[in-house]
Each structure stands twice: as C-alpha cells, then as structure tokens.
Tab-separated table of C-alpha atoms in Angstrom:
chain	number	residue	atom	x	y	z
U	296	MET	CA	-0.134	0.147	0.137
U	297	ASN	CA	1.221	3.649	-0.780
U	298	LEU	CA	0.514	6.491	0.836
U	299	LEU	CA	0.591	10.452	0.357
U	300	PHE	CA	1.019	12.721	2.965
U	301	THR	CA	0.669	16.576	1.905
U	302	SER	CA	2.109	19.710	3.883
U	303	VAL	CA	4.215	17.305	6.351
U	304	GLY	CA	6.338	19.967	7.563
U	305	ARG	CA	7.673	18.475	11.060
U	306	ARG	CA	5.175	16.103	11.325
U	307	SER	CA	7.531	13.537	11.243
U	308	TYR	CA	6.219	11.456	13.963
U	309	LEU	CA	3.373	10.511	11.643
U	310	ILE	CA	5.622	9.652	9.041
U	311	GLN	CA	7.222	7.007	11.708
U	312	TYR	CA	3.979	5.947	12.460
U	313	PHE	CA	2.302	5.025	9.295
U	314	LYS	CA	6.097	3.210	8.744
U	315	GLU	CA	6.247	0.976	11.386
U	316	ALA	CA	2.164	0.379	10.197
U	317	LEU	CA	2.984	-0.835	7.317
U	318	ASN	CA	5.764	-3.002	7.992
U	319	GLY	CA	7.362	-2.927	4.912
U	320	GLU	CA	4.384	-3.494	2.584
U	321	GLY	CA	4.297	-0.242	1.459
U	322	ILE	CA	5.867	3.249	0.662
U	323	ILE	CA	5.257	6.494	2.105
U	324	HIS	CA	5.744	9.475	0.445
U	325	ALA	CA	6.038	13.155	1.614
U	326	ALA	CA	4.544	16.133	-0.709
U	327	ASN	CA	5.117	19.825	0.866
U	328	SER	CA	6.025	23.039	-0.831
U	329	GLU	CA	8.895	24.011	1.394
U	330	PRO	CA	12.076	21.767	0.317
U	331	HIS	CA	13.693	21.787	4.010
U	332	SER	CA	10.949	19.957	5.599
U	333	PRO	CA	11.901	17.687	7.782
U	334	ALA	CA	9.341	15.108	7.636
U	335	PHE	CA	11.028	14.485	4.208
U	336	GLU	CA	13.975	12.654	5.921
U	337	TYR	CA	11.979	9.659	7.645
U	338	ALA	CA	9.581	9.113	4.028
U	339	ASP	CA	10.929	6.550	1.729
U	340	ARG	CA	9.859	9.347	-1.100
U	341	ASN	CA	8.965	12.756	-1.145
U	342	VAL	CA	8.207	15.714	-3.582
U	343	VAL	CA	8.424	19.241	-3.279
U	344	THR	CA	4.915	20.676	-4.445
U	345	PRO	CA	3.277	24.017	-5.696
U	346	ILE	CA	1.662	26.060	-2.950
U	347	ILE	CA	-1.940	24.793	-2.250
U	348	TYR	CA	-3.319	27.724	-4.169
U	349	ASP	CA	-1.328	27.454	-7.001
U	350	LYS	CA	-3.606	26.334	-9.943
U	351	SER	CA	-1.545	23.621	-10.956
U	352	TYR	CA	-1.819	22.234	-7.665
U	353	ILE	CA	-4.444	19.682	-8.045
U	354	GLN	CA	-3.012	18.527	-11.477
U	355	PHE	CA	0.478	18.444	-10.176
U	356	MET	CA	-1.073	16.245	-7.163
U	357	LEU	CA	-2.909	13.794	-9.462
U	358	ASP	CA	-0.013	13.081	-11.523
U	359	TYR	CA	2.225	12.293	-8.523
U	360	CYS	CA	-0.079	10.291	-7.557
U	361	LEU	CA	-0.700	7.943	-10.873
U	362	PHE	CA	3.345	7.843	-11.307
U	363	ASN	CA	3.796	6.603	-7.987
U	364	ASN	CA	0.734	4.590	-7.727
U	365	ILE	CA	-0.978	5.745	-4.940
U	366	ASP	CA	-3.670	3.804	-2.714
U	367	ALA	CA	-4.336	6.817	-0.117
U	368	LEU	CA	-4.005	10.488	0.589
U	369	ILE	CA	-3.556	12.351	3.778
U	370	PRO	CA	-3.608	15.640	4.177
U	371	LEU	CA	-2.054	17.242	7.122
U	372	PHE	CA	-2.237	21.101	7.394
U	373	ASP	CA	-5.829	23.000	7.570
U	374	ILE	CA	-5.736	24.984	4.032
U	375	ASP	CA	-5.263	21.513	2.147
U	376	LEU	CA	-8.509	20.237	3.407
U	377	PRO	CA	-11.131	22.616	1.639
U	378	ILE	CA	-9.356	22.077	-1.832
U	379	LEU	CA	-8.667	18.793	-1.733
U	380	SER	CA	-12.103	17.566	-1.006
U	381	THR	CA	-13.475	19.620	-3.291
U	382	ASN	CA	-11.659	17.758	-5.467
U	383	ARG	CA	-12.020	14.666	-4.294
U	384	HIS	CA	-13.774	13.081	-7.312
U	385	LEU	CA	-11.225	13.384	-9.174
U	386	PHE	CA	-8.808	11.582	-6.983
U	387	GLU	CA	-11.252	8.465	-6.746
U	388	ASN	CA	-11.767	8.293	-10.819
U	389	ILE	CA	-7.585	7.580	-10.641
U	390	GLY	CA	-8.511	4.742	-7.529
U	391	VAL	CA	-6.788	7.365	-4.912
U	392	ARG	CA	-8.715	7.132	-1.535
U	393	LEU	CA	-8.741	10.851	0.275
U	394	ILE	CA	-8.731	10.157	4.050
U	395	LEU	CA	-10.483	13.513	5.210
U	396	SER	CA	-13.545	14.741	6.448
U	397	GLY	CA	-16.410	15.809	4.039
U	398	GLU	CA	-17.045	19.380	3.063
U	399	GLU	CA	-19.247	20.662	5.344
U	400	ALA	CA	-17.665	18.952	8.725
U	401	ILE	CA	-14.131	20.328	7.253
U	402	GLY	CA	-16.159	24.075	6.349
U	403	ILE	CA	-17.072	24.076	10.249
U	404	CYS	CA	-13.756	23.366	11.526
U	405	ASN	CA	-11.899	25.568	10.090
U	406	ASP	CA	-13.874	28.643	10.048
U	407	LYS	CA	-13.757	29.376	13.809
U	408	TRP	CA	-16.983	31.792	13.451
U	409	HIS	CA	-18.689	28.402	11.992
U	410	THR	CA	-17.321	26.392	15.061
U	411	TYR	CA	-18.751	29.333	17.546
U	412	ASN	CA	-22.392	29.000	15.510
U	413	PHE	CA	-22.187	25.082	15.668
U	414	CYS	CA	-21.497	24.608	19.143
U	415	ARG	CA	-24.526	27.295	20.088
U	416	GLU	CA	-26.739	24.943	17.871
U	417	ASN	CA	-26.025	21.497	19.438
U	418	ASN	CA	-26.049	22.864	22.995
U	419	ILE	CA	-22.105	23.001	23.386
U	420	ALA	CA	-20.541	25.568	25.710
U	421	VAL	CA	-18.384	28.065	23.890
U	422	PRO	CA	-16.816	31.158	25.000
U	423	LYS	CA	-18.526	34.544	24.185
U	424	THR	CA	-17.222	35.266	20.457
U	425	TYR	CA	-17.051	38.307	18.657
U	426	LEU	CA	-17.203	39.372	14.767
U	427	SER	CA	-16.525	42.860	15.118
U	428	LEU	CA	-14.689	45.031	16.965
U	429	GLU	CA	-17.846	46.868	17.910
U	430	ASP	CA	-19.933	44.294	18.893
U	431	ALA	CA	-17.212	43.374	21.295
U	432	LEU	CA	-16.671	46.491	22.630
U	433	CYS	CA	-20.400	47.078	23.261
U	434	ASP	CA	-20.714	44.160	25.149
U	435	VAL	CA	-17.838	45.384	27.489
U	436	ALA	CA	-19.344	48.512	28.096
U	437	GLN	CA	-22.622	46.238	29.637
U	438	GLY	CA	-20.977	44.454	31.636
U	439	LYS	CA	-21.396	41.104	29.335
U	440	ILE	CA	-18.093	40.240	28.764
U	441	SER	CA	-14.727	41.543	30.663
U	442	PHE	CA	-11.146	42.061	29.587
U	443	PRO	CA	-8.756	40.262	29.250
U	444	VAL	CA	-10.180	38.973	25.746
U	445	ILE	CA	-8.593	36.849	23.051
U	446	ILE	CA	-7.977	37.721	19.308
U	447	LYS	CA	-7.544	35.050	16.817
U	448	PRO	CA	-8.182	34.782	13.149
U	449	ARG	CA	-10.904	33.826	12.189
U	450	TRP	CA	-9.137	31.071	9.523
U	451	GLY	CA	-6.282	30.569	11.481
U	452	MET	CA	-3.479	27.697	12.885
U	453	GLY	CA	-1.131	27.368	15.542
U	454	SER	CA	-0.424	30.352	17.416
U	455	ILE	CA	-0.238	32.788	13.903
U	456	ALA	CA	-2.002	36.459	15.049
U	457	VAL	CA	-2.970	35.201	18.381
U	458	PHE	CA	-3.030	38.133	20.802
U	459	GLU	CA	-4.483	39.152	24.743
U	460	ALA	CA	-5.734	42.598	25.264
U	461	ASP	CA	-5.916	43.829	28.685
U	462	ASP	CA	-8.096	46.657	28.036
U	463	GLU	CA	-9.740	48.719	25.078
U	464	SER	CA	-6.673	50.164	24.120
U	465	GLU	CA	-4.702	47.030	23.724
U	466	LEU	CA	-7.730	45.465	21.967
U	467	ARG	CA	-7.712	48.419	19.269
U	468	VAL	CA	-4.095	48.223	18.839
U	469	LEU	CA	-3.974	44.456	18.583
U	470	TYR	CA	-7.139	43.829	16.739
U	471	ARG	CA	-4.857	45.885	14.020
U	472	LYS	CA	-2.023	44.233	14.515
U	473	ALA	CA	-3.845	40.713	13.434
U	474	GLN	CA	-4.873	42.092	10.957
U	475	LYS	CA	-1.676	42.978	9.422
U	476	LYS	CA	-0.548	39.660	10.177
U	477	ILE	CA	-2.684	38.322	8.767
U	478	ILE	CA	-2.089	39.761	5.654
U	479	SER	CA	1.818	39.226	5.626
U	480	SER	CA	0.612	35.215	5.835
U	481	TYR	CA	-0.628	32.415	4.340
U	482	LEU	CA	-3.230	32.957	6.028
U	483	LYS	CA	-4.648	35.997	3.749
U	484	TYR	CA	-5.782	33.356	1.369
U	485	GLU	CA	-8.317	31.823	3.522
U	486	THR	CA	-9.095	35.040	4.540
U	487	HIS	CA	-10.346	35.766	1.061
U	488	ASN	CA	-10.448	39.181	0.649
U	489	ARG	CA	-12.797	39.365	4.026
U	490	LEU	CA	-10.191	41.362	6.022
U	491	ASP	CA	-13.512	42.860	8.212
U	492	LYS	CA	-14.541	39.926	8.965
U	493	GLY	CA	-11.539	37.842	9.488
U	494	VAL	CA	-10.687	38.828	13.261
U	495	LEU	CA	-12.006	37.011	16.001
U	496	ILE	CA	-12.954	38.683	19.681
U	497	GLN	CA	-13.510	35.568	22.445
U	498	GLU	CA	-13.485	35.672	26.181
U	499	LYS	CA	-10.959	34.228	28.028
U	500	LEU	CA	-11.420	31.262	29.795
U	501	ASN	CA	-10.155	30.418	33.377
U	502	GLY	CA	-9.922	26.947	33.984
U	503	GLN	CA	-7.796	23.640	33.101
U	504	GLU	CA	-7.257	23.160	29.281
U	505	TYR	CA	-7.596	19.658	27.736
U	506	GLY	CA	-7.356	18.598	24.126
U	507	MET	CA	-9.265	15.503	22.681
U	508	ASP	CA	-8.827	13.315	19.552
U	509	VAL	CA	-12.251	11.976	18.632
U	510	ILE	CA	-12.084	8.863	16.389
U	511	ASN	CA	-14.254	7.735	13.507
U	512	ASP	CA	-13.693	5.040	10.953
U	513	LEU	CA	-13.560	6.109	7.291
U	514	ASN	CA	-17.148	5.851	7.019
U	515	GLY	CA	-17.443	8.149	9.901
U	516	ARG	CA	-18.553	5.694	12.581
U	517	TYR	CA	-17.523	6.505	16.351
U	518	GLN	CA	-14.835	4.805	17.615
U	519	ASN	CA	-13.456	6.804	20.682
U	520	THR	CA	-12.534	9.650	22.474
U	521	ILE	CA	-9.045	10.129	23.770
U	522	VAL	CA	-8.752	12.787	26.588
U	523	LYS	CA	-5.689	14.681	27.479
U	524	LYS	CA	-4.902	16.845	30.093
U	525	LYS	CA	-2.425	19.526	28.485
U	526	TYR	CA	0.245	21.026	31.168
U	527	SER	CA	2.177	23.195	28.617
U	528	MET	CA	1.608	24.728	25.307
U	529	ARG	CA	4.410	25.708	22.459
U	530	SER	CA	3.217	27.932	19.189
U	531	GLY	CA	-0.274	26.699	19.680
U	532	GLU	CA	0.567	22.752	19.893
U	533	THR	CA	0.636	20.643	22.937
U	534	ASP	CA	3.910	20.143	24.717
U	535	CYS	CA	3.488	18.251	27.747
U	536	ALA	CA	-0.078	16.294	28.734
U	537	GLU	CA	-1.708	12.852	30.357
U	538	THR	CA	-4.207	10.780	29.344
U	539	VAL	CA	-7.368	10.823	31.565
U	540	ASP	CA	-10.330	9.351	32.105
U	541	ASN	CA	-13.166	11.636	31.713
U	542	ILE	CA	-16.654	10.630	31.143
U	543	ILE	CA	-17.685	14.299	30.631
U	544	LEU	CA	-15.200	14.772	27.762
U	545	LYS	CA	-15.906	11.750	26.108
U	546	ASN	CA	-19.245	11.923	26.203
U	547	LEU	CA	-18.686	15.020	24.141
U	548	GLY	CA	-16.745	13.566	21.938
U	549	CYS	CA	-19.296	10.696	21.221
U	550	ILE	CA	-21.324	13.709	20.342
U	551	LEU	CA	-19.281	15.722	18.517
U	552	SER	CA	-18.884	12.289	16.077
U	553	GLN	CA	-22.266	11.911	15.722
U	554	ARG	CA	-22.949	15.872	14.747
U	555	LEU	CA	-19.815	16.306	12.139
U	556	LYS	CA	-19.401	12.152	10.753
U	557	HIS	CA	-15.613	13.624	10.655
U	558	ILE	CA	-13.456	10.679	8.882
U	559	ALA	CA	-10.962	9.014	11.336
U	560	ILE	CA	-9.409	12.411	13.397
U	561	LEU	CA	-10.925	14.937	15.045
U	562	ASP	CA	-8.197	17.081	16.845
U	563	VAL	CA	-10.570	19.354	19.197
U	564	ASP	CA	-8.990	22.312	22.082
U	565	LEU	CA	-11.383	23.001	25.071
U	566	PHE	CA	-11.309	24.034	28.511
U	567	MET	CA	-12.893	22.847	31.929
U	568	VAL	CA	-14.625	25.522	34.056
U	569	GLY	CA	-15.707	23.606	36.445
U	570	ASP	CA	-17.578	20.396	35.090
U	571	THR	CA	-18.570	22.278	32.228
U	572	PRO	CA	-16.639	22.323	28.801
U	573	TYR	CA	-15.796	25.027	26.621
U	574	LEU	CA	-15.085	24.041	23.306
U	575	LEU	CA	-12.271	26.490	21.852
U	576	GLU	CA	-11.209	24.533	18.279
U	577	MET	CA	-11.740	21.959	16.174
U	578	ASN	CA	-9.543	20.557	13.128
U	579	ALA	CA	-10.427	18.130	11.407
U	580	ARG	CA	-7.307	16.436	10.946
U	581	PHE	CA	-4.123	14.783	12.536
U	582	GLY	CA	-3.436	17.577	15.079
U	583	GLY	CA	-0.119	18.275	17.231
U	584	GLY	CA	-2.023	16.320	20.069
U	585	TYR	CA	-2.131	12.712	18.369
U	586	PRO	CA	1.404	11.893	19.838
U	587	PHE	CA	0.200	12.052	23.214
U	588	SER	CA	-2.464	9.356	22.034
U	589	HIS	CA	-0.100	7.041	20.097
U	590	LEU	CA	2.256	6.991	23.087
U	591	ALA	CA	-0.682	5.925	25.259
U	592	GLY	CA	-1.613	2.589	23.285
U	593	VAL	CA	-3.843	3.725	20.523
U	594	ASN	CA	-2.644	2.844	17.272
U	595	LEU	CA	-5.190	5.045	14.617
U	596	PRO	CA	-2.250	4.723	11.721
U	597	LEU	CA	-2.814	0.974	11.624
U	598	ALA	CA	-6.473	1.098	12.191
U	599	ILE	CA	-6.640	3.373	9.175
U	600	ILE	CA	-4.339	0.938	7.208
U	601	LYS	CA	-6.606	-2.337	7.860
U	602	TRP	CA	-9.703	0.019	7.059
U	603	LEU	CA	-8.248	0.677	3.751
U	604	ASN	CA	-7.485	-3.147	3.421
U	605	ASN	CA	-11.226	-3.806	4.578
U	606	GLU	CA	-9.865	-5.493	7.781
U	607	GLN	CA	-11.933	-5.680	10.950
U	608	ILE	CA	-9.984	-3.880	13.782
U	609	SER	CA	-9.705	-5.113	17.596
U	610	LYS	CA	-11.096	-2.666	19.563
U	611	THR	CA	-7.785	-2.696	21.698
U	612	ILE	CA	-6.236	-0.750	18.826
U	613	LEU	CA	-7.951	2.255	19.609
U	614	HIS	CA	-7.952	1.519	23.224
U	615	GLU	CA	-6.022	4.400	25.434
U	616	ASN	CA	-3.566	3.646	28.611
U	617	PHE	CA	-4.845	6.175	31.577
U	618	GLY	CA	-1.737	8.205	33.279
U	619	ILE	CA	0.371	8.220	30.323
U	620	VAL	CA	2.075	11.341	31.065
U	621	SER	CA	4.586	12.460	27.757
U	622	HIS	CA	6.334	15.383	26.891
U	623	LYS	CA	7.569	16.683	23.522
U	624	ASN	CA	11.661	16.731	22.730
U	625	LEU	CA	13.594	19.026	20.647
U	626	ASN	CA	16.390	17.841	18.645
U	627	VAL	CA	17.838	18.925	15.111
U	628	ILE	CA	18.457	17.099	12.132
U	629	GLN	CA	20.346	17.819	8.849
U	630	ILE	CA	18.339	18.335	5.672
U	631	SER	CA	19.741	16.214	2.784
U	632	SER	CA	16.355	15.745	0.552
U	633	HIS	CA	14.849	18.291	-1.221
U	634	GLY	CA	12.397	16.596	-3.236
U	635	LYS	CA	12.355	14.226	-6.148
U	636	CYS	CA	10.994	14.496	-9.230
U	637	TYR	CA	7.678	13.120	-10.312
U	638	LEU	CA	6.230	12.578	-13.458
U	639	GLY	CA	5.660	15.243	-14.875
U	640	ASP	CA	9.830	15.813	-14.623
U	641	LYS	CA	9.931	12.541	-16.540
U	642	TYR	CA	7.650	11.103	-19.204
U	643	ASN	CA	5.864	13.120	-21.592
U	644	VAL	CA	2.568	11.617	-23.162
U	645	LYS	CA	2.053	12.654	-26.949
U	646	ILE	CA	-0.652	11.718	-29.959
U	647	VAL	CA	1.429	10.333	-32.242
U	648	LYS	CA	0.078	10.417	-36.157
U	649	SER	CA	2.505	9.914	-38.229
U	650	GLN	CA	2.539	6.099	-40.184
U	651	TYR	CA	6.355	5.659	-39.120
U	652	ASP	CA	5.249	6.602	-35.646
U	653	ILE	CA	2.395	4.198	-35.022
U	654	SER	CA	3.905	1.082	-36.745
U	655	ASN	CA	7.073	1.931	-34.410
U	656	LEU	CA	4.756	1.562	-31.839
U	657	LEU	CA	3.022	-1.883	-32.643
U	658	LEU	CA	6.635	-3.254	-33.358
U	659	LYS	CA	7.976	-2.159	-30.178
U	660	PHE	CA	5.539	-4.056	-27.950
U	661	ASN	CA	4.753	-6.827	-30.928
U	662	ASN	CA	5.646	-9.359	-28.299
U	663	TYR	CA	3.853	-7.629	-25.205
U	664	PHE	CA	0.491	-9.565	-26.324
U	665	TYR	CA	-0.434	-13.145	-26.616
U	666	PRO	CA	-1.307	-13.738	-29.772
U	667	THR	CA	1.241	-10.995	-30.546
U	668	LEU	CA	-0.109	-8.015	-32.306
U	669	LEU	CA	1.358	-8.842	-35.520
U	670	ASP	CA	-0.048	-12.345	-35.041
U	671	LYS	CA	-3.210	-10.655	-34.922
U	672	ILE	CA	-3.038	-7.992	-37.467
U	673	GLU	CA	-3.279	-9.580	-41.306
U	674	ASN	CA	-1.679	-6.481	-42.798
U	675	LEU	CA	0.386	-4.106	-41.003
U	676	ASP	CA	0.295	-1.147	-43.313
U	677	ASN	CA	-3.677	-1.523	-43.626
U	678	TYR	CA	-3.902	-1.321	-39.580
U	679	VAL	CA	-1.662	1.270	-39.250
U	680	ASN	CA	-3.591	3.465	-41.872
U	681	LYS	CA	-6.902	2.339	-40.057
U	682	LEU	CA	-5.253	4.224	-37.035
U	683	GLN	CA	-4.025	6.395	-38.402
U	684	ASN	CA	-7.453	7.700	-39.928
U	685	ASN	CA	-9.741	6.691	-37.489
U	686	ALA	CA	-8.103	6.198	-34.132
U	687	ILE	CA	-5.890	8.384	-31.413
U	688	VAL	CA	-2.455	6.898	-30.597
U	689	LEU	CA	-0.427	7.931	-27.182
U	690	ARG	CA	2.779	7.751	-26.962
U	691	ILE	CA	5.079	8.084	-23.536
U	692	THR	CA	8.441	8.867	-23.735
U	693	ASP	CA	10.859	9.649	-20.848
U	694	VAL	CA	13.600	12.651	-20.954
U	695	ASN	CA	15.861	10.597	-22.799
U	696	ASP	CA	13.059	10.161	-25.584
U	697	ASN	CA	12.861	6.789	-24.837
U	698	ILE	CA	9.709	4.690	-25.713
U	699	ARG	CA	8.358	4.330	-22.605
U	700	ALA	CA	4.285	2.850	-23.644
U	701	PHE	CA	1.274	3.528	-25.858
U	702	ALA	CA	-1.936	3.097	-26.080
U	703	SER	CA	-4.569	3.251	-29.126
U	704	PHE	CA	-8.729	4.070	-28.795
U	705	TYR	CA	-11.553	5.232	-30.471
U	706	ALA	CA	-13.507	8.002	-30.009
U	707	ASN	CA	-15.738	8.307	-32.464
U	708	ASP	CA	-19.013	6.905	-31.877
U	709	THR	CA	-21.452	9.266	-32.696
U	710	MET	CA	-24.309	7.133	-32.195
U	711	ASN	CA	-23.583	5.416	-28.772
U	712	TYR	CA	-21.157	7.743	-27.789
U	713	ILE	CA	-18.918	4.742	-26.716
U	714	ALA	CA	-14.868	4.816	-27.270
U	715	TYR	CA	-12.805	1.829	-27.362
U	716	LEU	CA	-9.427	1.155	-26.092
U	717	THR	CA	-7.819	-1.400	-28.028
U	718	ILE	CA	-4.503	-1.359	-27.192
U	719	ILE	CA	-2.753	-0.003	-23.636
U	720	ALA	CA	1.092	-1.707	-23.700
U	721	VAL	CA	3.922	0.030	-20.564
U	722	ASP	CA	7.442	-0.977	-21.077
U	723	GLU	CA	8.403	-4.063	-18.777
U	724	SER	CA	11.256	-1.644	-17.057
U	725	VAL	CA	8.543	1.098	-16.203
U	726	GLN	CA	5.522	-1.244	-15.268
U	727	ARG	CA	3.914	-0.514	-11.730
U	728	HIS	CA	4.788	3.249	-11.631
U	729	GLY	CA	1.590	4.139	-12.440
U	730	ILE	CA	2.127	4.632	-16.330
U	731	GLY	CA	-0.604	2.558	-17.615
U	732	LYS	CA	-2.961	4.529	-14.990
U	733	LEU	CA	-1.852	7.885	-16.467
U	734	LEU	CA	-2.277	6.199	-19.952
U	735	LEU	CA	-5.715	4.773	-19.037
U	736	THR	CA	-7.161	8.576	-17.459
U	737	LYS	CA	-5.640	10.163	-20.433
U	738	VAL	CA	-7.143	8.037	-22.983
U	739	GLU	CA	-10.858	8.784	-20.693
U	740	GLU	CA	-10.023	12.541	-20.981
U	741	ILE	CA	-9.757	12.718	-24.601
U	742	SER	CA	-12.947	10.637	-24.583
U	743	ARG	CA	-14.830	12.773	-22.270
U	744	THR	CA	-13.517	16.173	-24.698
U	745	ASN	CA	-14.948	13.918	-28.174
U	746	GLY	CA	-18.050	13.443	-26.428
U	747	MET	CA	-18.091	10.260	-25.523
U	748	LYS	CA	-19.760	8.893	-22.298
U	749	TYR	CA	-18.331	5.422	-21.867
U	750	VAL	CA	-15.216	3.905	-22.514
U	751	LYS	CA	-15.160	-0.115	-23.622
U	752	LEU	CA	-12.574	-2.362	-23.938
U	753	SER	CA	-12.105	-6.454	-23.711
U	754	THR	CA	-9.430	-8.485	-21.646
U	755	HIS	CA	-9.291	-12.335	-21.851
U	756	ASN	CA	-10.846	-13.922	-18.945
U	757	PHE	CA	-7.462	-15.506	-17.608
U	758	ASN	CA	-5.777	-12.123	-17.659
U	759	THR	CA	-6.393	-11.805	-13.822
U	760	THR	CA	-3.584	-8.647	-13.688
U	761	ALA	CA	-5.497	-7.083	-16.168
U	762	ILE	CA	-8.842	-7.387	-15.001
U	763	ALA	CA	-7.896	-6.406	-11.565
U	764	PHE	CA	-6.092	-3.117	-12.534
U	765	TYR	CA	-9.078	-1.999	-15.013
U	766	GLY	CA	-11.545	-2.669	-11.963
U	767	LYS	CA	-9.555	-0.800	-9.453
U	768	ASN	CA	-9.544	2.168	-12.250
U	769	GLY	CA	-13.518	1.849	-12.323
U	770	TYR	CA	-14.266	-0.421	-15.482
U	771	THR	CA	-16.929	-3.342	-14.915
U	772	VAL	CA	-17.469	-6.614	-16.868
U	773	SER	CA	-20.068	-5.725	-19.346
U	774	GLU	CA	-19.937	-9.168	-21.191
U	775	TYR	CA	-18.426	-12.429	-21.315
U	776	LEU	CA	-17.885	-13.600	-24.684
U	777	VAL	CA	-17.820	-17.444	-25.904
U	778	ASP	CA	-14.248	-17.451	-27.073
U	779	GLY	CA	-13.396	-16.366	-23.658
U	780	ASN	CA	-12.832	-12.424	-24.025
U	781	ILE	CA	-14.578	-10.270	-21.377
U	782	TYR	CA	-15.817	-6.548	-22.170
U	783	MET	CA	-15.378	-4.067	-19.551
U	784	ILE	CA	-16.902	-0.536	-19.497
U	785	LYS	CA	-16.533	2.639	-17.358
U	786	LYS	CA	-19.092	5.600	-17.116
U	787	LEU	CA	-17.344	9.122	-17.571
U	788	VAL	CA	-18.170	11.558	-14.904
C-alpha cells in the first residue's frame, strides 16, 4: 500500500507511525511546498509541490499519484482540506482514497466563526465570541464580557496572529495588528478578501485546558475519544500532556462524532470550567496532540491501514492507557532531501499521427501480447492506416526520448457515445510505476472531450492482472464472450 502525506512539515512522527504500521508492505510518500521539511528525512520518497493555492496544485498531485501508484492520500494541514475535498472525485477517479472529512465538517472546523455557531446550535458551551470589534466593545461596556480577551484569526492555525488584550486600547491596537499579520502570512488566502470579517474576539476562560482526539472509522462511525490533560503549550501546540479518563469529555466526543460524521480523527481543544467543557477549536485532521494518544497505546495509523484493506480491527488498537504523561522533545536533524522528481519531470504524453511512429509502436510492443499483435493483424500497413485515419494513438516517452508506453483507442462513436480502447502497453522496465494508470486517465480525458460517455475494452478472462487493473480504475465486466474474452466498461463522469 502506497500512502501520500501532504504538507508534512515537521510531522516526522506521523511518517514514522505509519511506516511502522505498514511493516514494509508499502511506501510512504511525503509532500510539501517547502523543500527544507524535516519529515522528508523519514519518508521513503518525497516531493516538493506547488503551493496549495497554485492553479497547478491539484493536477500536480493527480499526476504524482498516478505515477507512484498512490492508494491513499492523507492531508496534514487545514488549508489543504477544503481544496482536496472539493476535488475528491478527481482522485477517486484514478483510484486514490482521500482520508479526510466531507466539505461540511471541514467548513465548520476551519472557520472558527462557524465552529462557534455550530456549538451554540448543538448546545455545546463555547466562549463568547465576536465577529466585529464594535460588538465586542459594546458587550464590554454592558458588562457582558470583561478583559482580558483573546484576539485570533477567524481562519487560523497555530499561534499566528493570536494576542491577548487587557484593556480597550490594547484591544484596538492588537486587533489591527492581527489584521496586518494575516495579510503578511498564508492566512491571507483563507481570509478571501474579507479582512473586516477575518478577526475574532473571544472571552478568556479560566480553567483547565484539555485536548481530545475523537476517532471515527473511514465511514464516519464513532470509535473512541482520547482525552488529554494539557500541562504546557508551545506555538499553539500541546507540549506536555497526560491521558485521563473523563466521562464528561468522552461523552462530548461522542456527540461531536455523531454531529460531524468526520473521517478518521478530529482534534479538539477545550477548557473545563468547573464541570462544564467549553469548546475552543476543532481541526478535522491529525493535530499536534495525536502523539500523546499514540504513546498511550492508540494506533490510529494501523487502524486506517486495516480499514483501507477492508479488514476488521481489534478494539484494543484504539484503546488508550490512562495516566500516561508525555512531553515533546526538540532535536535538530540535517536536511539532505530537496524533493524528488515526479511524473511530469520524467515522462511526456503525446498524440502521435505519423505512420512511421504508429508502426514503430506496434513493432516495439509486439511481443507484449499473446497472441502477438502481428499474429492478430493480417496486414501491418493496413492496420497502421486504420489507426492513423480513425483512432487516437498516445505515446509516453522519458526525458531521453525513450518510448515507455502507448495506447490506441477510438472516440468517434456518435451514435452510442462509447470510446473503444484497443491497445495499452507499458514497457517492462517501468511497469507498476503508474504509467498504465496515466495512459488510461488520458484516454478517458480525451474521450470525454470528444463527447463520449463510456469507455469500453476487451481482455481475456484468464488475464487476471489486467482485469484487476481495470477494476481498480472503475471498469466493470459488461459481457462474457464465447471465445473466453470479456468486455469491460466505465461510465465517464
């Protein structure tokens, strides 16, 4: 199983946890837009990507997934989540499972104003929160809230632009400072030109801070809530914590699971004021507090891998031991990796039209088929002419212009709108590198552009490898023929 993690940054521990869970039966890929990413040193392969908001980002990730036979993608940064979730269908079309929640849950968690309203609608205690400076000052004047107050970005992560104001003059100054910090950081993309609605003011609570990992399976079904009592924080993340048994917070975790139906993990920050939990923030991803759960016996990476393999898990995999105190440690590593190349750096896909090129492809891959192509073709020249005049022929070459794969197909059925894939072949030296999947995807893209609604192909029923490959990519058997061949078809969306 091949797993790709995006925006890995310093999440080296997650890479290590998943490598241990794979136990050598897969490859860990790490992606980040910053080449000097510590987690790169722990992954099997890594790649430097465009920034998340770059127009080429999604296509870059799709190509990388195709080339590297990625089975599942796990994003580790809030900004990734809505962009990837919006494009989920594109990844699923190429057989990549996204381990992230639905767009509604992500929207509630990423937008702290939506988090506040979600809590109020579901009778979950939450600190008084204001979307405008004027509203906050009005309630201060009326005695509904008192200083100090917390100033934070509406769409924010970590400790960027988070301040504490002790009086009105500080509040006004720090409110403007928070706006400036947002503009000068990546948070400007999240604010979407809504800076006047981009800063929240929140009452400061006095109580004990806790963190929770609310775990669901990949279908959004509740599994467990791990509660951690926080002892210290650093840069917005938990630095030291202890796993505890708190029935009030465990019940709250169950409620959040049922309301949000999130996938895999929900990272929650909250305060206990007396016996009342006040929810501060939620993150629909692995948070910086997960290692405390893992060191207490929870193994969510192993559970995710088993779920991806459609295996049942033992409840003990997600059961925590109480009273485990853990503390993050700082260490320095030497950075040697700078992101390895991806498919777009190594291969080129091109439509070929000349008789010479088409003939060369047929001869090169002749023996890759049984019976061979020449055994099935009565006259090579006639067949080449047929492909040249009626079919579309795709060729993949590497940076040295060596031919690595080709495919031929027809996308001109204006009655039934069915494209017919007749040949697909990949050089043995690069098989299982995602090139076959890339070819298939290009066939489907061109067919769709030509108005086709389906792609159809035939293979022999003894070719279990081909049947499995097409099946993984969305093709189903539509007809069994008397000569032992089968037809497979896929509806284009």
